[in-house]
JSON list of C-alpha atoms in Angstrom, two decimals:
[
{"chain": "R", "resi": 1, "resn": "MET", "atom": "CA", "xyz": [55.40, -109.74, 85.58]},
{"chain": "R", "resi": 2, "resn": "ILE", "atom": "CA", "xyz": [54.83, -110.42, 88.83]},
{"chain": "R", "resi": 3, "resn": "VAL", "atom": "CA", "xyz": [52.31, -113.01, 89.66]},
{"chain": "R", "resi": 4, "resn": "TYR", "atom": "CA", "xyz": [50.89, -114.80, 93.15]},
{"chain": "R", "resi": 5, "resn": "HIS", "atom": "CA", "xyz": [50.37, -117.89, 95.00]},
{"chain": "R", "resi": 6, "resn": "GLY", "atom": "CA", "xyz": [47.88, -117.77, 97.70]},
{"chain": "R", "resi": 7, "resn": "GLY", "atom": "CA", "xyz": [48.01, -120.46, 100.29]},
{"chain": "R", "resi": 8, "resn": "THR", "atom": "CA", "xyz": [49.25, -121.92, 103.88]},
{"chain": "R", "resi": 9, "resn": "GLU", "atom": "CA", "xyz": [52.55, -122.92, 103.10]},
{"chain": "R", "resi": 10, "resn": "VAL", "atom": "CA", "xyz": [56.13, -120.98, 101.56]},
{"chain": "R", "resi": 11, "resn": "VAL", "atom": "CA", "xyz": [56.05, -122.45, 98.34]},
{"chain": "R", "resi": 12, "resn": "GLU", "atom": "CA", "xyz": [59.64, -121.70, 96.94]},
{"chain": "R", "resi": 13, "resn": "LYS", "atom": "CA", "xyz": [59.57, -124.65, 94.41]},
{"chain": "R", "resi": 14, "resn": "PRO", "atom": "CA", "xyz": [56.26, -124.69, 92.81]},
{"chain": "R", "resi": 15, "resn": "ALA", "atom": "CA", "xyz": [54.99, -128.01, 91.71]},
{"chain": "R", "resi": 16, "resn": "ILE", "atom": "CA", "xyz": [52.25, -129.34, 89.67]},
{"chain": "R", "resi": 17, "resn": "ARG", "atom": "CA", "xyz": [49.68, -131.03, 91.54]},
{"chain": "R", "resi": 18, "resn": "MET", "atom": "CA", "xyz": [46.49, -133.04, 90.86]},
{"chain": "R", "resi": 19, "resn": "TRP", "atom": "CA", "xyz": [43.38, -132.13, 92.90]},
{"chain": "R", "resi": 20, "resn": "THR", "atom": "CA", "xyz": [40.99, -134.48, 94.41]},
{"chain": "R", "resi": 21, "resn": "SER", "atom": "CA", "xyz": [38.20, -132.48, 92.95]},
{"chain": "R", "resi": 22, "resn": "GLY", "atom": "CA", "xyz": [38.29, -130.52, 89.43]},
{"chain": "R", "resi": 23, "resn": "ARG", "atom": "CA", "xyz": [39.82, -126.82, 88.86]},
{"chain": "R", "resi": 24, "resn": "ASP", "atom": "CA", "xyz": [39.25, -124.67, 86.53]},
{"chain": "R", "resi": 25, "resn": "PHE", "atom": "CA", "xyz": [42.07, -125.70, 83.65]},
{"chain": "R", "resi": 26, "resn": "GLY", "atom": "CA", "xyz": [42.71, -129.28, 85.36]},
{"chain": "R", "resi": 27, "resn": "ALA", "atom": "CA", "xyz": [46.45, -130.34, 87.36]},
{"chain": "R", "resi": 28, "resn": "GLY", "atom": "CA", "xyz": [48.81, -127.50, 87.90]},
{"chain": "R", "resi": 29, "resn": "PHE", "atom": "CA", "xyz": [50.37, -124.81, 89.96]},
{"chain": "R", "resi": 30, "resn": "TYR", "atom": "CA", "xyz": [47.98, -121.75, 90.27]},
{"chain": "R", "resi": 31, "resn": "CYS", "atom": "CA", "xyz": [48.40, -117.90, 90.25]},
{"chain": "R", "resi": 32, "resn": "THR", "atom": "CA", "xyz": [47.41, -114.81, 89.46]},
{"chain": "R", "resi": 33, "resn": "ASP", "atom": "CA", "xyz": [48.59, -110.98, 89.08]},
{"chain": "R", "resi": 34, "resn": "ILE", "atom": "CA", "xyz": [46.01, -109.76, 91.45]},
{"chain": "R", "resi": 35, "resn": "ARG", "atom": "CA", "xyz": [47.43, -109.46, 94.66]},
{"chain": "R", "resi": 36, "resn": "SER", "atom": "CA", "xyz": [44.22, -109.22, 96.46]},
{"chain": "R", "resi": 37, "resn": "GLN", "atom": "CA", "xyz": [43.29, -112.15, 94.92]},
{"chain": "R", "resi": 38, "resn": "ALA", "atom": "CA", "xyz": [45.99, -115.11, 96.04]},
{"chain": "R", "resi": 39, "resn": "GLU", "atom": "CA", "xyz": [45.45, -112.79, 99.45]},
{"chain": "R", "resi": 40, "resn": "SER", "atom": "CA", "xyz": [41.62, -113.57, 99.75]},
{"chain": "R", "resi": 41, "resn": "TRP", "atom": "CA", "xyz": [42.63, -117.20, 98.28]},
{"chain": "R", "resi": 42, "resn": "ALA", "atom": "CA", "xyz": [45.11, -118.04, 101.01]},
{"chain": "R", "resi": 43, "resn": "LYS", "atom": "CA", "xyz": [42.93, -116.21, 103.78]},
{"chain": "R", "resi": 44, "resn": "ARG", "atom": "CA", "xyz": [39.93, -118.63, 102.70]},
{"chain": "R", "resi": 45, "resn": "GLN", "atom": "CA", "xyz": [42.56, -121.69, 102.58]},
{"chain": "R", "resi": 46, "resn": "ALA", "atom": "CA", "xyz": [44.02, -120.57, 106.17]},
{"chain": "R", "resi": 47, "resn": "ARG", "atom": "CA", "xyz": [40.28, -120.95, 107.99]},
{"chain": "R", "resi": 48, "resn": "ILE", "atom": "CA", "xyz": [39.49, -124.16, 106.60]},
{"chain": "R", "resi": 49, "resn": "ARG", "atom": "CA", "xyz": [42.62, -125.83, 107.29]},
{"chain": "R", "resi": 50, "resn": "LYS", "atom": "CA", "xyz": [43.05, -124.07, 110.32]},
{"chain": "R", "resi": 51, "resn": "GLN", "atom": "CA", "xyz": [46.61, -122.71, 109.66]},
{"chain": "R", "resi": 52, "resn": "LEU", "atom": "CA", "xyz": [48.16, -119.36, 108.52]},
{"chain": "R", "resi": 53, "resn": "PRO", "atom": "CA", "xyz": [47.99, -117.66, 105.18]},
{"chain": "R", "resi": 54, "resn": "VAL", "atom": "CA", "xyz": [50.95, -117.62, 103.11]},
{"chain": "R", "resi": 55, "resn": "LEU", "atom": "CA", "xyz": [50.85, -115.12, 100.25]},
{"chain": "R", "resi": 56, "resn": "ASN", "atom": "CA", "xyz": [53.90, -116.24, 97.84]},
{"chain": "R", "resi": 57, "resn": "VAL", "atom": "CA", "xyz": [55.41, -114.05, 95.18]},
{"chain": "R", "resi": 58, "resn": "TYR", "atom": "CA", "xyz": [56.92, -115.16, 91.82]},
{"chain": "R", "resi": 59, "resn": "GLU", "atom": "CA", "xyz": [58.61, -113.20, 88.93]},
{"chain": "R", "resi": 60, "resn": "PHE", "atom": "CA", "xyz": [56.94, -114.76, 85.96]},
{"chain": "R", "resi": 61, "resn": "ASP", "atom": "CA", "xyz": [59.14, -114.98, 82.22]},
{"chain": "R", "resi": 62, "resn": "THR", "atom": "CA", "xyz": [55.84, -114.26, 80.08]},
{"chain": "R", "resi": 63, "resn": "ASP", "atom": "CA", "xyz": [57.75, -113.44, 76.85]},
{"chain": "R", "resi": 64, "resn": "SER", "atom": "CA", "xyz": [59.96, -116.61, 77.09]},
{"chain": "R", "resi": 65, "resn": "ALA", "atom": "CA", "xyz": [56.69, -118.75, 77.82]},
{"chain": "R", "resi": 66, "resn": "ARG", "atom": "CA", "xyz": [55.30, -117.40, 75.10]},
{"chain": "R", "resi": 67, "resn": "ARG", "atom": "CA", "xyz": [58.10, -117.93, 73.06]},
{"chain": "R", "resi": 68, "resn": "ASN", "atom": "CA", "xyz": [58.82, -121.49, 74.10]},
{"chain": "R", "resi": 69, "resn": "VAL", "atom": "CA", "xyz": [55.81, -123.15, 75.40]},
{"chain": "R", "resi": 70, "resn": "ASN", "atom": "CA", "xyz": [52.53, -124.09, 74.55]},
{"chain": "R", "resi": 71, "resn": "PHE", "atom": "CA", "xyz": [50.58, -121.13, 76.34]},
{"chain": "R", "resi": 72, "resn": "LYS", "atom": "CA", "xyz": [47.20, -120.83, 76.09]},
{"chain": "R", "resi": 73, "resn": "ILE", "atom": "CA", "xyz": [45.64, -117.45, 76.69]},
{"chain": "R", "resi": 74, "resn": "PHE", "atom": "CA", "xyz": [41.67, -116.89, 77.28]},
{"chain": "R", "resi": 75, "resn": "THR", "atom": "CA", "xyz": [41.35, -112.93, 77.23]},
{"chain": "R", "resi": 76, "resn": "GLU", "atom": "CA", "xyz": [37.12, -113.57, 77.58]},
{"chain": "R", "resi": 77, "resn": "TYR", "atom": "CA", "xyz": [34.82, -116.18, 78.48]},
{"chain": "R", "resi": 78, "resn": "SER", "atom": "CA", "xyz": [34.15, -118.06, 75.04]},
{"chain": "R", "resi": 79, "resn": "HIS", "atom": "CA", "xyz": [33.03, -121.64, 74.08]},
{"chain": "R", "resi": 80, "resn": "GLU", "atom": "CA", "xyz": [36.83, -123.12, 74.34]},
{"chain": "R", "resi": 81, "resn": "TRP", "atom": "CA", "xyz": [37.14, -121.80, 77.41]},
{"chain": "R", "resi": 82, "resn": "LEU", "atom": "CA", "xyz": [34.22, -122.95, 78.54]},
{"chain": "R", "resi": 83, "resn": "GLU", "atom": "CA", "xyz": [34.22, -126.50, 77.70]},
{"chain": "R", "resi": 84, "resn": "LEU", "atom": "CA", "xyz": [37.68, -126.56, 79.06]},
{"chain": "R", "resi": 85, "resn": "VAL", "atom": "CA", "xyz": [36.67, -125.41, 82.59]},
{"chain": "R", "resi": 86, "resn": "ILE", "atom": "CA", "xyz": [33.46, -127.76, 82.13]},
{"chain": "R", "resi": 87, "resn": "ASN", "atom": "CA", "xyz": [35.81, -130.94, 81.40]},
{"chain": "R", "resi": 88, "resn": "CYS", "atom": "CA", "xyz": [38.48, -129.98, 83.83]},
{"chain": "R", "resi": 89, "resn": "ARG", "atom": "CA", "xyz": [36.10, -129.43, 86.37]},
{"chain": "R", "resi": 90, "resn": "LYS", "atom": "CA", "xyz": [33.80, -132.75, 85.34]},
{"chain": "R", "resi": 91, "resn": "ASN", "atom": "CA", "xyz": [37.03, -135.05, 85.66]},
{"chain": "R", "resi": 92, "resn": "PRO", "atom": "CA", "xyz": [40.32, -133.90, 87.84]},
{"chain": "R", "resi": 93, "resn": "LYS", "atom": "CA", "xyz": [42.42, -136.56, 85.74]},
{"chain": "R", "resi": 94, "resn": "HIS", "atom": "CA", "xyz": [41.37, -134.73, 82.46]},
{"chain": "R", "resi": 95, "resn": "ILE", "atom": "CA", "xyz": [44.42, -133.75, 80.14]},
{"chain": "R", "resi": 96, "resn": "HIS", "atom": "CA", "xyz": [44.76, -130.75, 77.87]},
{"chain": "R", "resi": 97, "resn": "ASN", "atom": "CA", "xyz": [47.60, -130.02, 75.36]},
{"chain": "R", "resi": 98, "resn": "PHE", "atom": "CA", "xyz": [48.44, -126.59, 76.92]},
{"chain": "R", "resi": 99, "resn": "ASP", "atom": "CA", "xyz": [51.74, -125.95, 79.18]},
{"chain": "R", "resi": 100, "resn": "ILE", "atom": "CA", "xyz": [50.12, -122.91, 80.83]},
{"chain": "R", "resi": 101, "resn": "VAL", "atom": "CA", "xyz": [46.74, -122.17, 80.86]},
{"chain": "R", "resi": 102, "resn": "TYR", "atom": "CA", "xyz": [45.86, -118.17, 81.45]},
{"chain": "R", "resi": 103, "resn": "GLY", "atom": "CA", "xyz": [42.12, -117.03, 82.06]},
{"chain": "R", "resi": 104, "resn": "LYS", "atom": "CA", "xyz": [39.29, -115.84, 83.99]},
{"chain": "R", "resi": 105, "resn": "ILE", "atom": "CA", "xyz": [38.50, -117.88, 87.01]},
{"chain": "R", "resi": 106, "resn": "ALA", "atom": "CA", "xyz": [35.16, -119.64, 87.53]},
{"chain": "R", "resi": 107, "resn": "ASN", "atom": "CA", "xyz": [34.61, -117.71, 90.80]},
{"chain": "R", "resi": 108, "resn": "ASP", "atom": "CA", "xyz": [30.95, -119.01, 93.17]},
{"chain": "R", "resi": 109, "resn": "ASP", "atom": "CA", "xyz": [28.75, -117.38, 90.68]},
{"chain": "R", "resi": 110, "resn": "VAL", "atom": "CA", "xyz": [30.33, -118.20, 87.67]},
{"chain": "R", "resi": 111, "resn": "GLY", "atom": "CA", "xyz": [30.88, -121.93, 88.48]},
{"chain": "R", "resi": 112, "resn": "GLU", "atom": "CA", "xyz": [27.30, -122.11, 89.40]},
{"chain": "R", "resi": 113, "resn": "THR", "atom": "CA", "xyz": [26.65, -121.17, 85.59]},
{"chain": "R", "resi": 114, "resn": "VAL", "atom": "CA", "xyz": [29.49, -123.31, 84.74]},
{"chain": "R", "resi": 115, "resn": "GLN", "atom": "CA", "xyz": [27.27, -126.37, 86.68]},
{"chain": "R", "resi": 116, "resn": "ALA", "atom": "CA", "xyz": [23.79, -125.38, 84.97]},
{"chain": "R", "resi": 117, "resn": "ILE", "atom": "CA", "xyz": [25.73, -125.85, 81.66]},
{"chain": "R", "resi": 118, "resn": "ALA", "atom": "CA", "xyz": [27.32, -128.95, 82.57]},
{"chain": "R", "resi": 119, "resn": "ASP", "atom": "CA", "xyz": [24.10, -130.60, 83.97]},
{"chain": "R", "resi": 120, "resn": "GLY", "atom": "CA", "xyz": [22.35, -129.07, 80.77]},
{"chain": "R", "resi": 121, "resn": "LEU", "atom": "CA", "xyz": [20.16, -126.96, 82.71]},
{"chain": "R", "resi": 122, "resn": "MET", "atom": "CA", "xyz": [21.88, -123.71, 80.55]},
{"chain": "R", "resi": 123, "resn": "PRO", "atom": "CA", "xyz": [22.33, -123.48, 76.84]},
{"chain": "R", "resi": 124, "resn": "LEU", "atom": "CA", "xyz": [25.85, -122.77, 76.08]},
{"chain": "R", "resi": 125, "resn": "ASP", "atom": "CA", "xyz": [24.98, -119.78, 74.36]},
{"chain": "R", "resi": 126, "resn": "PHE", "atom": "CA", "xyz": [22.95, -118.01, 76.58]},
{"chain": "R", "resi": 127, "resn": "ALA", "atom": "CA", "xyz": [25.36, -119.09, 79.36]},
{"chain": "R", "resi": 128, "resn": "LEU", "atom": "CA", "xyz": [28.29, -116.79, 77.83]},
{"chain": "R", "resi": 129, "resn": "GLN", "atom": "CA", "xyz": [26.10, -113.88, 77.58]},
{"chain": "R", "resi": 130, "resn": "LYS", "atom": "CA", "xyz": [25.08, -114.29, 81.13]},
{"chain": "R", "resi": 131, "resn": "LEU", "atom": "CA", "xyz": [28.97, -114.67, 81.90]},
{"chain": "R", "resi": 132, "resn": "SER", "atom": "CA", "xyz": [29.98, -111.35, 80.13]},
{"chain": "R", "resi": 133, "resn": "PHE", "atom": "CA", "xyz": [28.23, -109.16, 82.74]},
{"chain": "R", "resi": 134, "resn": "MET", "atom": "CA", "xyz": [29.84, -111.00, 85.77]},
{"chain": "R", "resi": 135, "resn": "PRO", "atom": "CA", "xyz": [33.04, -109.89, 87.17]},
{"chain": "R", "resi": 136, "resn": "ALA", "atom": "CA", "xyz": [35.89, -112.07, 86.96]},
{"chain": "R", "resi": 137, "resn": "ASN", "atom": "CA", "xyz": [39.37, -112.53, 88.30]},
{"chain": "R", "resi": 138, "resn": "ASN", "atom": "CA", "xyz": [42.26, -114.15, 86.51]},
{"chain": "R", "resi": 139, "resn": "GLN", "atom": "CA", "xyz": [44.60, -117.20, 86.69]},
{"chain": "R", "resi": 140, "resn": "TYR", "atom": "CA", "xyz": [47.72, -119.07, 85.77]},
{"chain": "R", "resi": 141, "resn": "CYS", "atom": "CA", "xyz": [47.74, -122.40, 85.87]},
{"chain": "R", "resi": 142, "resn": "PHE", "atom": "CA", "xyz": [51.08, -123.66, 85.30]},
{"chain": "R", "resi": 143, "resn": "SER", "atom": "CA", "xyz": [50.49, -127.05, 83.68]},
{"chain": "R", "resi": 144, "resn": "ALA", "atom": "CA", "xyz": [53.31, -128.87, 83.16]},
{"chain": "R", "resi": 145, "resn": "GLU", "atom": "CA", "xyz": [56.83, -129.24, 84.57]},
{"chain": "R", "resi": 146, "resn": "LYS", "atom": "CA", "xyz": [58.61, -127.08, 81.88]},
{"chain": "R", "resi": 147, "resn": "SER", "atom": "CA", "xyz": [56.45, -124.74, 82.11]},
{"chain": "R", "resi": 148, "resn": "LEU", "atom": "CA", "xyz": [57.49, -124.06, 85.93]},
{"chain": "R", "resi": 149, "resn": "ALA", "atom": "CA", "xyz": [61.22, -123.13, 84.61]},
{"chain": "R", "resi": 150, "resn": "TYR", "atom": "CA", "xyz": [59.36, -119.69, 83.98]},
{"chain": "R", "resi": 151, "resn": "LEU", "atom": "CA", "xyz": [58.48, -118.67, 87.58]},
{"chain": "R", "resi": 152, "resn": "SER", "atom": "CA", "xyz": [61.42, -117.28, 89.89]},
{"chain": "R", "resi": 153, "resn": "PHE", "atom": "CA", "xyz": [60.40, -116.88, 93.79]},
{"chain": "R", "resi": 154, "resn": "SER", "atom": "CA", "xyz": [60.61, -113.26, 95.05]},
{"chain": "R", "resi": 155, "resn": "ALA", "atom": "CA", "xyz": [59.54, -113.73, 98.36]},
{"chain": "R", "resi": 156, "resn": "SER", "atom": "CA", "xyz": [56.76, -115.05, 100.86]},
{"chain": "R", "resi": 157, "resn": "ALA", "atom": "CA", "xyz": [54.64, -113.46, 103.58]},
{"chain": "R", "resi": 158, "resn": "GLU", "atom": "CA", "xyz": [52.44, -114.33, 106.01]},
{"chain": "R", "resi": 159, "resn": "LEU", "atom": "CA", "xyz": [49.30, -112.54, 106.37]},
{"chain": "R", "resi": 160, "resn": "VAL", "atom": "CA", "xyz": [47.32, -110.97, 109.25]}
]
């Protein structure tokens, strides 16, 4: 499977990164199988950093990863997905037991709903109903060093 990582640098050797602010699935190396999503992220980061946007392309050996590491797959919004996202966003040092996590990305609209739950302003079940009507992209978070062995760098390109 082809996956993409958008940013402002060529990343031939992915690494697990700790973040200063919480990410959906915590510390890790993030990719998506949606090229346009990675390109948008790269362009957004480039504007913020005043650098050129770069799209990195990898081959992801999903079959081997599923057999050999703790690979958590969220195919839809769920209580478990929401709890993980809330815990990781509240605490950038939150540790979970998954080597790779796949699931929906909490974009700005979804992020507002997640924050409302975290702040106690919205009940969990109502939030899940609301989320089911929101379009969403997806993401892979490679959370453990051993999970990076299933990614092979293919190419990178500066985006215009």
